[in-house]
XYZ file of C-alpha atoms in Angstrom:
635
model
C 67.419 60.881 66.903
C 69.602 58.055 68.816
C 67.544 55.869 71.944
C 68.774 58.476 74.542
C 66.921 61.500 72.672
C 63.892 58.965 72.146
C 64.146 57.864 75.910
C 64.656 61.823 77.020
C 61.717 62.837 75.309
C 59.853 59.870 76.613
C 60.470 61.291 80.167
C 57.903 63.816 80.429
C 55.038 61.829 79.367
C 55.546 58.971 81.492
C 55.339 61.160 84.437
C 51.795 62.761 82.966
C 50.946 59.329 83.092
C 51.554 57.915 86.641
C 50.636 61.350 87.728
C 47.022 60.420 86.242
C 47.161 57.181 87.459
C 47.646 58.371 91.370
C 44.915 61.040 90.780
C 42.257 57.983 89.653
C 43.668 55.896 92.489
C 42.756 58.683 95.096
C 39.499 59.574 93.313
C 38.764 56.157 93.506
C 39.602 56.144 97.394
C 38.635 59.364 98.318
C 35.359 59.633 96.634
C 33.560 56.781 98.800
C 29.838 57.677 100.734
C 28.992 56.550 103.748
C 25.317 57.082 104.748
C 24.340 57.143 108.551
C 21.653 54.996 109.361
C 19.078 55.617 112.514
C 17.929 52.890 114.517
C 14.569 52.578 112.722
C 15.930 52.562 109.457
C 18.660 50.165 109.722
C 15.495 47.724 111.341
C 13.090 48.514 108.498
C 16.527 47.561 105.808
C 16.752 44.527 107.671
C 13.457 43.079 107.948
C 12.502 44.556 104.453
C 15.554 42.167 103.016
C 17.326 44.935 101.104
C 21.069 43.871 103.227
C 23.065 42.309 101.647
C 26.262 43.022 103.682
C 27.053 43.275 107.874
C 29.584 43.855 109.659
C 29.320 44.188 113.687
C 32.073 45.650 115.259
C 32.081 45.835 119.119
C 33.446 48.949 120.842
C 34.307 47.928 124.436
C 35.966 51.773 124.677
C 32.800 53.157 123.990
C 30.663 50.085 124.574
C 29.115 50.734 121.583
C 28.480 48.511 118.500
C 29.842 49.727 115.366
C 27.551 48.194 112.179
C 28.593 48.709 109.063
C 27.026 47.207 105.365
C 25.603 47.792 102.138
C 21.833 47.849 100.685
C 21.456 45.854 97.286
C 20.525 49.137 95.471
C 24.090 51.127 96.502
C 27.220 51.032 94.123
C 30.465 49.876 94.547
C 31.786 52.745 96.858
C 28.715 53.632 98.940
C 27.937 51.801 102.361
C 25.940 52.898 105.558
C 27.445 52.959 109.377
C 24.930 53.278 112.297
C 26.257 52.966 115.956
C 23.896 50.934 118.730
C 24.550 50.413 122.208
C 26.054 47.741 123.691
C 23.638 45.333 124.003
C 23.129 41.531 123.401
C 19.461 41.810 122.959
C 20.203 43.745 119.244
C 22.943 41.277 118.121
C 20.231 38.539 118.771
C 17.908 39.936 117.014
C 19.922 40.628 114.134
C 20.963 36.957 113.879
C 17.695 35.687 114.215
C 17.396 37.787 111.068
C 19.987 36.076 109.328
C 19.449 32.741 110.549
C 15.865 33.240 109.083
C 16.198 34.433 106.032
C 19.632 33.802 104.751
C 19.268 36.621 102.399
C 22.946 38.899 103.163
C 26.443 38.124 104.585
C 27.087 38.560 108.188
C 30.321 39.021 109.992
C 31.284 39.920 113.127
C 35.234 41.200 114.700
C 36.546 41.227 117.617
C 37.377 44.653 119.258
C 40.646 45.742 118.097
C 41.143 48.078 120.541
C 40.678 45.103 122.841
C 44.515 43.858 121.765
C 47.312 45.189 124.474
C 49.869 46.283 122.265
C 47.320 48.209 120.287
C 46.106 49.663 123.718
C 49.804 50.618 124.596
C 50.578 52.093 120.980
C 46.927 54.258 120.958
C 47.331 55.523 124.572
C 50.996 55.236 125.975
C 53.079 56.046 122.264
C 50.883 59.229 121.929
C 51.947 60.932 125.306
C 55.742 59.560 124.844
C 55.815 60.990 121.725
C 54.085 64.451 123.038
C 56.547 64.497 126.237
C 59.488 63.976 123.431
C 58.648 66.753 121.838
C 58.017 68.907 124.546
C 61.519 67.911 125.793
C 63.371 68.669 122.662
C 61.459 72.222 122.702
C 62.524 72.741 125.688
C 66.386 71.734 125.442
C 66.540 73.496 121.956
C 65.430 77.072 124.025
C 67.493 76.610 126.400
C 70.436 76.176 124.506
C 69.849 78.958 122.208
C 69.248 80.598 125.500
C 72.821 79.633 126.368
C 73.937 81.248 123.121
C 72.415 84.678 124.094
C 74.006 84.516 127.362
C 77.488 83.793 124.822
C 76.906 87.402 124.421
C 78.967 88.432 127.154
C 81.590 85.779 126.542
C 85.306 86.710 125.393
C 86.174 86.954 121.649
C 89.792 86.190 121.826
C 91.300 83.040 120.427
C 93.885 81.638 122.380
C 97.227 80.162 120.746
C 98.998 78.621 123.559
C 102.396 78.646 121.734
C 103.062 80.940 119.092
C 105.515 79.246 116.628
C 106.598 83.002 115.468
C 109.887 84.381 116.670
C 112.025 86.827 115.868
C 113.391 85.283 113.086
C 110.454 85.985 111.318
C 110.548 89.541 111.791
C 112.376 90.912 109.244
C 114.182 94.525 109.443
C 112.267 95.898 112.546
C 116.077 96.074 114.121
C 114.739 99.026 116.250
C 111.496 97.930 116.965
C 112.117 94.063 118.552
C 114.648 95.919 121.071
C 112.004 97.776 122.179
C 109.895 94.642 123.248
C 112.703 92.707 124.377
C 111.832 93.652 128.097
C 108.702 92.539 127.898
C 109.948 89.155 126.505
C 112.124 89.377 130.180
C 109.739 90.235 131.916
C 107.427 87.252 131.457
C 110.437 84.812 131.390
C 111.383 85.795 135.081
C 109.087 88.565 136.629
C 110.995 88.729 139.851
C 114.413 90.121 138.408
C 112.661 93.219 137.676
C 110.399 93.576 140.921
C 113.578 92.875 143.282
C 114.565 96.367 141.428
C 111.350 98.025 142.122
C 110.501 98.089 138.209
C 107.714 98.113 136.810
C 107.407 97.061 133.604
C 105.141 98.801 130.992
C 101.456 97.480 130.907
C 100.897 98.195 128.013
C 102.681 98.431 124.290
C 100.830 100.324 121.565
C 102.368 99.709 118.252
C 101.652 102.552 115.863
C 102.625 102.187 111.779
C 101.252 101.901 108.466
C 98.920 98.843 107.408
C 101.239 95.664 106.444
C 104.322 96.970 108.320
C 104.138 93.842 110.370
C 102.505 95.014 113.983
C 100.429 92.133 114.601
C 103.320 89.701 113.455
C 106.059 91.444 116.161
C 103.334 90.557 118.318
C 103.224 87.348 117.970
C 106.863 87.028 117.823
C 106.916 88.476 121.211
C 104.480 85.657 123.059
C 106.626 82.855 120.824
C 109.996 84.174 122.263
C 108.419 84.550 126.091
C 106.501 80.522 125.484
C 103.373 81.943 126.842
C 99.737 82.045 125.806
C 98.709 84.702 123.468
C 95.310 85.969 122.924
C 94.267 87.527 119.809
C 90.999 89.877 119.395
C 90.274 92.763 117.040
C 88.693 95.842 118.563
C 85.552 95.071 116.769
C 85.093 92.041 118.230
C 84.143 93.908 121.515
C 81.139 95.990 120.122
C 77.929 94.733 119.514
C 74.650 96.134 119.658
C 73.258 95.698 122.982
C 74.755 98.314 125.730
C 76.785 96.300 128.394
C 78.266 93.434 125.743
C 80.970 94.866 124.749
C 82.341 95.499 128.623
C 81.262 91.766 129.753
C 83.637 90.843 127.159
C 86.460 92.958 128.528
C 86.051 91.612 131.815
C 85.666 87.779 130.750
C 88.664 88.081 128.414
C 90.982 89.911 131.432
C 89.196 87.375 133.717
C 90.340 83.795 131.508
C 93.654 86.006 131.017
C 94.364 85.901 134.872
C 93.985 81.934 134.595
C 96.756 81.758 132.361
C 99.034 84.667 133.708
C 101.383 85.059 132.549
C 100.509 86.197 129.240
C 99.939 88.589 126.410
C 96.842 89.764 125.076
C 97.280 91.356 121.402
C 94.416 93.663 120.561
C 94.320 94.716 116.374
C 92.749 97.431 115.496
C 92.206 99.131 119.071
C 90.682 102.218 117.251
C 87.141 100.621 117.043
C 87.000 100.317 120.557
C 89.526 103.033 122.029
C 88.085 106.367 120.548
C 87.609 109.313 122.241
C 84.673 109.289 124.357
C 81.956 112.124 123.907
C 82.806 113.753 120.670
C 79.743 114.079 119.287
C 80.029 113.204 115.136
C 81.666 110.465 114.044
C 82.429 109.703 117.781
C 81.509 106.278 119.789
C 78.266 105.722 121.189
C 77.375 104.193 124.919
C 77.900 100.851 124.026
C 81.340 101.789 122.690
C 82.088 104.006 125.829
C 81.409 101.708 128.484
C 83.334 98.933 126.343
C 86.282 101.824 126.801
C 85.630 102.319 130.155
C 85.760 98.652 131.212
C 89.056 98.534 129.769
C 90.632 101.575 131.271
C 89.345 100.072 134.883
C 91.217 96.560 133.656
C 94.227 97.835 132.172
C 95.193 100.226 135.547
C 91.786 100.203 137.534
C 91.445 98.988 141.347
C 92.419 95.305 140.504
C 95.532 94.256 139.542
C 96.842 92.711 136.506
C 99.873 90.834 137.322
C 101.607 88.737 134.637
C 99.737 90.450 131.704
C 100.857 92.728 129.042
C 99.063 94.167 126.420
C 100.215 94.583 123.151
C 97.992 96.731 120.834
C 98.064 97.865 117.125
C 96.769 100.963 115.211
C 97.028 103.346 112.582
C 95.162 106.080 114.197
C 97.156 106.802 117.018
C 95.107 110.320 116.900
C 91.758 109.510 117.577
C 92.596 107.269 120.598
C 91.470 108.443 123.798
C 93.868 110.053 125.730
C 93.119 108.221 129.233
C 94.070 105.240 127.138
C 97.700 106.199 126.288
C 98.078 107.767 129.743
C 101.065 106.507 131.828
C 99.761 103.129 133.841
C 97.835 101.845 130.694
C 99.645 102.051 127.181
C 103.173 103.614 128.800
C 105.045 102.996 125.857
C 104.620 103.581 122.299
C 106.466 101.696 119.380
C 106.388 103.228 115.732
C 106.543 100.199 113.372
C 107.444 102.421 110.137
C 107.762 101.389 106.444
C 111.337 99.490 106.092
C 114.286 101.235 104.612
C 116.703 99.605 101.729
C 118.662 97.661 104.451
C 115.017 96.370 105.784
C 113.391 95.680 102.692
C 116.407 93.370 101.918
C 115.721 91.482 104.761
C 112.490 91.358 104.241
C 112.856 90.124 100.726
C 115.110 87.575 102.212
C 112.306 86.122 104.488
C 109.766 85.912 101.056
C 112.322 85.109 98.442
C 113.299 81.903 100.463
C 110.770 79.544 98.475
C 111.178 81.176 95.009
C 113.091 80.202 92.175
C 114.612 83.767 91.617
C 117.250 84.160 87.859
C 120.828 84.342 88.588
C 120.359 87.953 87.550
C 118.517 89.210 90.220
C 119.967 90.584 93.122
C 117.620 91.436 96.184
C 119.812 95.065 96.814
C 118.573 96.221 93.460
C 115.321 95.418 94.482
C 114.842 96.800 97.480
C 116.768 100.080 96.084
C 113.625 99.837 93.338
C 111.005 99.590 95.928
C 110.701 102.241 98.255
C 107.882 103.666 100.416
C 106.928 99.375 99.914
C 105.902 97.666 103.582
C 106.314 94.374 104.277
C 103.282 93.465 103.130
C 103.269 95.055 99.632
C 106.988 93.042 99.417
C 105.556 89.321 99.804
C 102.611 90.622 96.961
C 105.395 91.641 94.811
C 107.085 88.410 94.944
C 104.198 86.531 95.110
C 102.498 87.914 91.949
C 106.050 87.670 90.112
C 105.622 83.950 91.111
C 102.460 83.808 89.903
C 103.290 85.387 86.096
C 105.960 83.074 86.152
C 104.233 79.904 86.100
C 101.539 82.162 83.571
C 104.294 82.319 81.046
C 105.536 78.778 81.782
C 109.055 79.872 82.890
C 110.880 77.899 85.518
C 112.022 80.986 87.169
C 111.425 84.458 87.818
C 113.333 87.138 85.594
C 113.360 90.928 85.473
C 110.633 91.148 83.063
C 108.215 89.205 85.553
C 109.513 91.704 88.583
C 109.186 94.601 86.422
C 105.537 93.316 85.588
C 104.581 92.581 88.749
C 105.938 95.856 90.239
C 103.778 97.607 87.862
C 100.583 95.599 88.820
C 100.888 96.064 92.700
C 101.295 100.193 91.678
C 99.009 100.680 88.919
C 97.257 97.471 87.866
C 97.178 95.432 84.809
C 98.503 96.821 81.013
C 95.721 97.774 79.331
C 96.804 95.984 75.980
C 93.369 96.541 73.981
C 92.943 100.041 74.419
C 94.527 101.635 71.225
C 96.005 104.720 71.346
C 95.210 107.464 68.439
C 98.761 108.237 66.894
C 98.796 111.564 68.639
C 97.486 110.694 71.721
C 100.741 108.077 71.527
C 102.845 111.194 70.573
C 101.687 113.305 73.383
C 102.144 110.475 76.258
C 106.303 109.634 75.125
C 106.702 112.966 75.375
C 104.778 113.871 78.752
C 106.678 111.070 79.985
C 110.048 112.526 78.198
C 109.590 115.218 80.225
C 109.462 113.380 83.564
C 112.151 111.585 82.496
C 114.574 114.745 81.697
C 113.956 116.165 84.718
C 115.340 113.723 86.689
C 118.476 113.127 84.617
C 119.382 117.080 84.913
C 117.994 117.947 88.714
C 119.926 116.307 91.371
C 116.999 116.779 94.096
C 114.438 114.947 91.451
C 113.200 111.532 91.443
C 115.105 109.046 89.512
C 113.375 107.587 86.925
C 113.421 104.093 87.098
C 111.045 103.184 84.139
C 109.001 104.484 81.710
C 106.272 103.323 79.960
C 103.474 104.311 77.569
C 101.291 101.466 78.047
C 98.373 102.197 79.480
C 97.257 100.913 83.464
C 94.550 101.971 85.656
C 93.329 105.792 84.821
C 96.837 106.764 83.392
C 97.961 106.744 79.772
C 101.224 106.158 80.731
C 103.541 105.699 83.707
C 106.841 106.584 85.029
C 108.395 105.126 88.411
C 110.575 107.520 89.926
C 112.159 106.593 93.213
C 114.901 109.300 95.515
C 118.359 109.300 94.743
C 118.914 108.685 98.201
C 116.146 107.649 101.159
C 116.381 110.390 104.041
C 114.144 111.709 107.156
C 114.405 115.179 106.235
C 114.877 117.242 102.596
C 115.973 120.723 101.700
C 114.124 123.096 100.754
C 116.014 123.057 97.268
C 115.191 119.767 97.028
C 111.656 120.124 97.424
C 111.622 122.866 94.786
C 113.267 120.296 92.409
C 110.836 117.373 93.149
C 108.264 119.830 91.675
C 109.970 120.610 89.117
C 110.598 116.749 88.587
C 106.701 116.482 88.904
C 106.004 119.285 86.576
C 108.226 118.168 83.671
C 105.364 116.124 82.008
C 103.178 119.205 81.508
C 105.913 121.476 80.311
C 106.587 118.967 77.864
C 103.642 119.263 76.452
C 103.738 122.668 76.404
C 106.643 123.412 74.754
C 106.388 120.251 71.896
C 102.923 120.815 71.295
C 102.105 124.333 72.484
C 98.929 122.810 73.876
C 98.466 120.943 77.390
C 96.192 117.903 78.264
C 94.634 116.432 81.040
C 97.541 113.879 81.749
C 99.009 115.982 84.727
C 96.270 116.109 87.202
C 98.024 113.366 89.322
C 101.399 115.525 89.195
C 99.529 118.629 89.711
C 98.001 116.835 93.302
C 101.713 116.027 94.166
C 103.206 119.222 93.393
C 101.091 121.068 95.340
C 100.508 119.549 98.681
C 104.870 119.999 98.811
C 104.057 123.485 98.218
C 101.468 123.764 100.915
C 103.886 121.820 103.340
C 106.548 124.369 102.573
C 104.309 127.341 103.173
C 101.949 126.032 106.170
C 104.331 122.991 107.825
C 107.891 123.878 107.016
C 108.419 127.353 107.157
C 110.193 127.593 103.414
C 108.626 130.771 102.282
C 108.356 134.788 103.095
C 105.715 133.705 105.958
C 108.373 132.463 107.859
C 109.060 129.805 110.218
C 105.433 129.212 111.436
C 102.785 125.894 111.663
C 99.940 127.727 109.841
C 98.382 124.112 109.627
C 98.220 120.969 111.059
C 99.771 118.323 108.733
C 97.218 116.456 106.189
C 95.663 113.225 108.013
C 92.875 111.326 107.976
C 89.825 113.690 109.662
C 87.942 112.754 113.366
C 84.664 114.127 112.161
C 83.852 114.322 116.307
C 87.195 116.510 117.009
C 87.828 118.217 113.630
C 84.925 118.814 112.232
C 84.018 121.940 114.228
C 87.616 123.033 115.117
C 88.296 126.478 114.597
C 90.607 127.858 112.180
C 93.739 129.700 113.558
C 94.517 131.645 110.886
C 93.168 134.810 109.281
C 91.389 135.479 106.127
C 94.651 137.621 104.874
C 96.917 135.078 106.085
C 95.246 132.417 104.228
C 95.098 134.594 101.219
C 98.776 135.013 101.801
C 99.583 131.446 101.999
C 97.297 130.837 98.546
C 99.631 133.775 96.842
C 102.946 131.724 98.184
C 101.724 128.406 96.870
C 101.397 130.446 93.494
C 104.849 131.825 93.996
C 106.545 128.524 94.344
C 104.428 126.337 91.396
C 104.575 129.381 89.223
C 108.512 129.586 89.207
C 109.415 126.270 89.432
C 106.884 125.699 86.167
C 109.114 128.323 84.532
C 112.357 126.802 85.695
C 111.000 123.159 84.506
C 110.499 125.666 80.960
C 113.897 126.521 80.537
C 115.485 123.126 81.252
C 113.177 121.866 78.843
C 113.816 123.988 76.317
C 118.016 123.618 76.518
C 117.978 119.827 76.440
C 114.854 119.730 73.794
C 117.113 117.019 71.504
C 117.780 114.983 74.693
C 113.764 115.376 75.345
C 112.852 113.665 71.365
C 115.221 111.345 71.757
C 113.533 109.718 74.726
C 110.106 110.106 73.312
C 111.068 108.470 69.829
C 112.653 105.650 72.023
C 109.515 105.300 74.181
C 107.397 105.268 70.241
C 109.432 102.360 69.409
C 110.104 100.525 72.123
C 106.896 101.423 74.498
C 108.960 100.891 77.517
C 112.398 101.722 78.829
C 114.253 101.242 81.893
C 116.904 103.406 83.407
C 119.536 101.340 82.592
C 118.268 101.819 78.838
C 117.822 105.814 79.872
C 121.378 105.453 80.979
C 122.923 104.110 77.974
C 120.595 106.409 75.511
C 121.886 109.131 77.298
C 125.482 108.181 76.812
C 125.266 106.426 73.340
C 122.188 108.508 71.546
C 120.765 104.855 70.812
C 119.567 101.314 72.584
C 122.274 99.011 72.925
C 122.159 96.532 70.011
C 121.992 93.065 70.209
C 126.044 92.717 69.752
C 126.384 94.973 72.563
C 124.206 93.164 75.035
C 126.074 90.023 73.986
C 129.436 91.159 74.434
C 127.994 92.395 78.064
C 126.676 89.272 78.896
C 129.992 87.967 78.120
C 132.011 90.329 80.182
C 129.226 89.458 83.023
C 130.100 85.731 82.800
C 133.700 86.499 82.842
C 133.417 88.600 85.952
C 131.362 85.927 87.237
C 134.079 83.571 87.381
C 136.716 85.652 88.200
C 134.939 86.067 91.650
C 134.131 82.550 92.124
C 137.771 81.858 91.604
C 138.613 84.745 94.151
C 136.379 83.310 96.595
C 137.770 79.877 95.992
């Protein structure tokens, strides 16, 4: 054991010991008796010679003597006290006593209450210190009282310049033409009222989360220079009935002081619901918060000079007096980008990232559809990070691949070990996939396969459309099924036994084949809206809306739905079963290699094997030679 250990373990028992020591110490001091004396017996002490200590102590206060001593029989910590009125004739006597006999110590003090800074700190310090605190009490309530009357005050931040523009706003082409009046507007109001214009109150902007609503916003106040408040709906509810509306009015009432300007409310659903609809609807607070801002927005007052940009993704549940002309008059859909967007948008987050020579941002932006702006800057941003993870100095394919796969899926499973069947059965549910697309024009292109394991699937494919469009055919609908089915039949026809693998197709597949039936008129029903299209359910509106079809017709729609899965399951069968030796081919690739990209599908297809390492050499070459032949063009 070295001196620290011996000093360490010396610790604890020094403490036991000065704790002992302070507990004698306050024994000792505490455990002192004092025995009150009367009158007769302090005289019979005194005359009887058994004093042998005195102290007199006058009390001018009181005007009292205070006398104080021992007897010759008491210990160490025992004395007596007696108290006598304030008279010379008892001193006297007592040093008559004294003088006499000679027999104990006398001593008498002056009053020390007599002393005027003693007087001042007993009697003056005491009621400054008493007022003090009574001051501080009261300060400290009323400014938590000010706090509670907060309550009522405005949420919104204020940004007096917003540094966005539209150069920040990436691919919403569309979108920023639509708010380009307002940007007019609030540059020079009176070209628009010498027309007799009015110019729209309010702007709801309706899209996806991430698709960049509150951003366009903010773009809008930096291109106009003028303040811009920021709240979320939430920030306008609170518990207490009444809150929410004081805040509406102080936020419209500061707004008015800085006119003009925009006011950019996120979220608006919290606050904007539909008012009395029971389940899952607002409650009074929430309704008179709504009603305070209906009366602001286009009430008796005017609101000259301010605009009101809002953002949601529940368009439906918002009250309809809210989106009535004179309030929110127009509506902007902020939708996820297209390939031309995306690349513009990849432009924007790709500026501080060290990308390989061998990326190009078209082919990733043809990779990512159905991606928002949002789930583009985590794509580059967690290729970044696996990047500088692998201690690269700049991002490759493999790192976009791998980060692609995270955003979708989540991270490779690498530890969980696959039985050699299980292995065999996942290449060749993911063959199937695969197939499909290469042989069905109106199926997703497969992109990438891989048996590697990530979030609750064994294996994954990323299939993307041949082509992005607004509206499909129904043959191409029938063929994305078929594309969706292909992992299944697979199975099916290798194995002659099916798994559980498909239940994530199976989901797909069918809610196209209820769209067909109830949404797009593709079957023997015939061109009718049997249902409202899938969203996200108002429990206060659509929980006790009737149904507007029959029991037969719903049975009918169940048999179509049947109809369509049934024969595109046998069509995905007989595809299958022609191209079987294209099917193992994929599958052994996918057993050796674990994962395959479609440029690999590609040249399997063509070649029957994985381009060797010659091959991707002489490539590479023939790359570098192109290379310079176009920078010698372009010189």
């Amino acid at each position: 054991m070295n001196k620290k250990d011996i000093k360490k373990s010396l610790i604890p028992y020094a403490f036991l010991l000065i704790f002992v020591l302070v507990c004698l110490i306050l024994f000792k001091t505490f455990n002192y008796t004092v025995n009150e004396f009367t009158y007769d017996e302090f005289i019979k002490n005194l005359n009887g010679g058994k004093i042998t200590e005195l102290t007199i102590t006058p009390k001018v206060r009181t005007n009292t003597y205070e006398l104080s001593g021992k007897l010759d029989d008491y210990e160490d910590n025992e004395s007596f006290i007696l108290y006598l009125p304030y008279s010379d004739e008892f001193i006297s006597k007592i040093t008559a006593v004294e003088e006499t006999t000679n027999n104990f110590k006398l001593t008498v003090k002056n009053d020390p209450e007599a002393s005027t800074w003693l007087a001042v700190f007993t009697e003056i310090v005491p009621i400054l210190a008493l007022a003090g605190v009574t001051i501080w009490i009261f300060t400290r309530q009323l400014g938590s009282g000010n706090k509670s009357m907060d309550f009522g005050k405005s949420r919104a931040k204020l940004v007096e310049e917003s540094r966005a523009t539209f150069k920040d706003v990436a691919g919403l082409t569309e979108e920023k033409e639509e708010v380009q009046e307002l940007i007019d507007f609030l540059k020079n109001p009176k070209k628009f009222t010498a027309m007799g214009a009015r110019i729209p109150k309010g702007v709801l902007l309706v899209g996806p989360p991430g698709t960049g609503k509150t951003l366009l916003a903010r773009a809008v106040a930096g291109e106009a220079k003028v303040p811009f408040y920021y709240i979320s709906g939430s920030d306008f509810v609170e518990l207490f009935v009444g809150i929410g509306a004081s805040r509406v009015r102080d936020m419209f009432r500061q707004a008015k002081m800085n006119a003009p300007c925009l006011i950019f409310i996120d979220e608006i659903d919290a606050v904007g619901r539909q008012r009395g609809t029971g389940l899952g609807g607002g409650h009074d607070e929430r309704e008179q918060t709504l009603n305070q801002l209906l009366t602001e927005m286009d009430g008796f007052g005017a609101n000259e000079g301010i605009i009101i940009i809002a953002a949601t993704n529940r368009p439906d549940v918002l009250d309809p007096a809210l989106l009535r002309p004179g309030r929110f008059d127009r509506q902007v859909t902020v939708s996820l980008p297209d390939k031309n967007a995306r690349i513009e948008i990849l432009k924007v987050h790709a500026k501080n990232k060290v990308l390989s020579k061998n990326i190009t941002l078209e082919y990733l932006a043809k990779r990512t559809p159905g991606f928002s702006g949002a789930d583009l800057e985590n794509l580059l941003n967690e290729a970044a990070l696996l990047t500088v993870r692998r201690n690269k100095k700049e991002i490759t394919m493999s790192e976009i691949d791998e980060a692609t796969d995270r955003v979708l899926m989540g991270p490779a499973k690498v530890t969980k070990k696959y039985t050699d069947k299980e292995k065999k059965l996942v290449a060749y549910h993911e063959a199937g996939h695969a197939v499909m697309g290469l042989k069905l024009d109106g199926a997703n292109e497969v992109q990438k396969i891989t048996i590697i394991p990530r979030g609750h699937a064994g294996g994954y494919t990323m299939m993307t459309p041949k082509e992005e469009a607004f509206n499909y055919t129904k043959k191409e609908l029938l063929e994305s099924i078929c594309g969706l089915l292909g992992g299944r039949v697979a199975e099916e026809v290798v194995f002659n036994e099916i798994t559980t693998g498909a239940h994530d197709d199976f989901k797909k597949a069918t809610k196209i084949a209820r769209s067909m039936v109830t949404e797009y008129g593709m079957s023997s029903l015939g061109p009718m809206m049997l249902e409202e299209p899938d969203g996200n359910t108002f429990l206060g509106r659509d929980y006790t809306k009737n149904r507007n079809i029959s029991d037969t017709v719903a049975h009918e729609i169940d048999e179509e739905m049947r109809s369509i899965i049934n024969n595109c399951y046998e069509k995905t069968k007989k595809i299958l079963k022609e191209n079987q030796d294209l099917l193992t081919l994929i599958a052994n690739t996918l057993l050796e290699e674990e994962t395959i990209t479609k440029e690999q599908i590609d040249y399997l297809v063509t070649n029957g094997h994985l381009p060797k390492e010659e091959d991707n050499k002489e490539k590479s070459k023939d790359d570098s030679k192109e290379d310079k032949k176009k920078k010698e063009d372009t010189k």
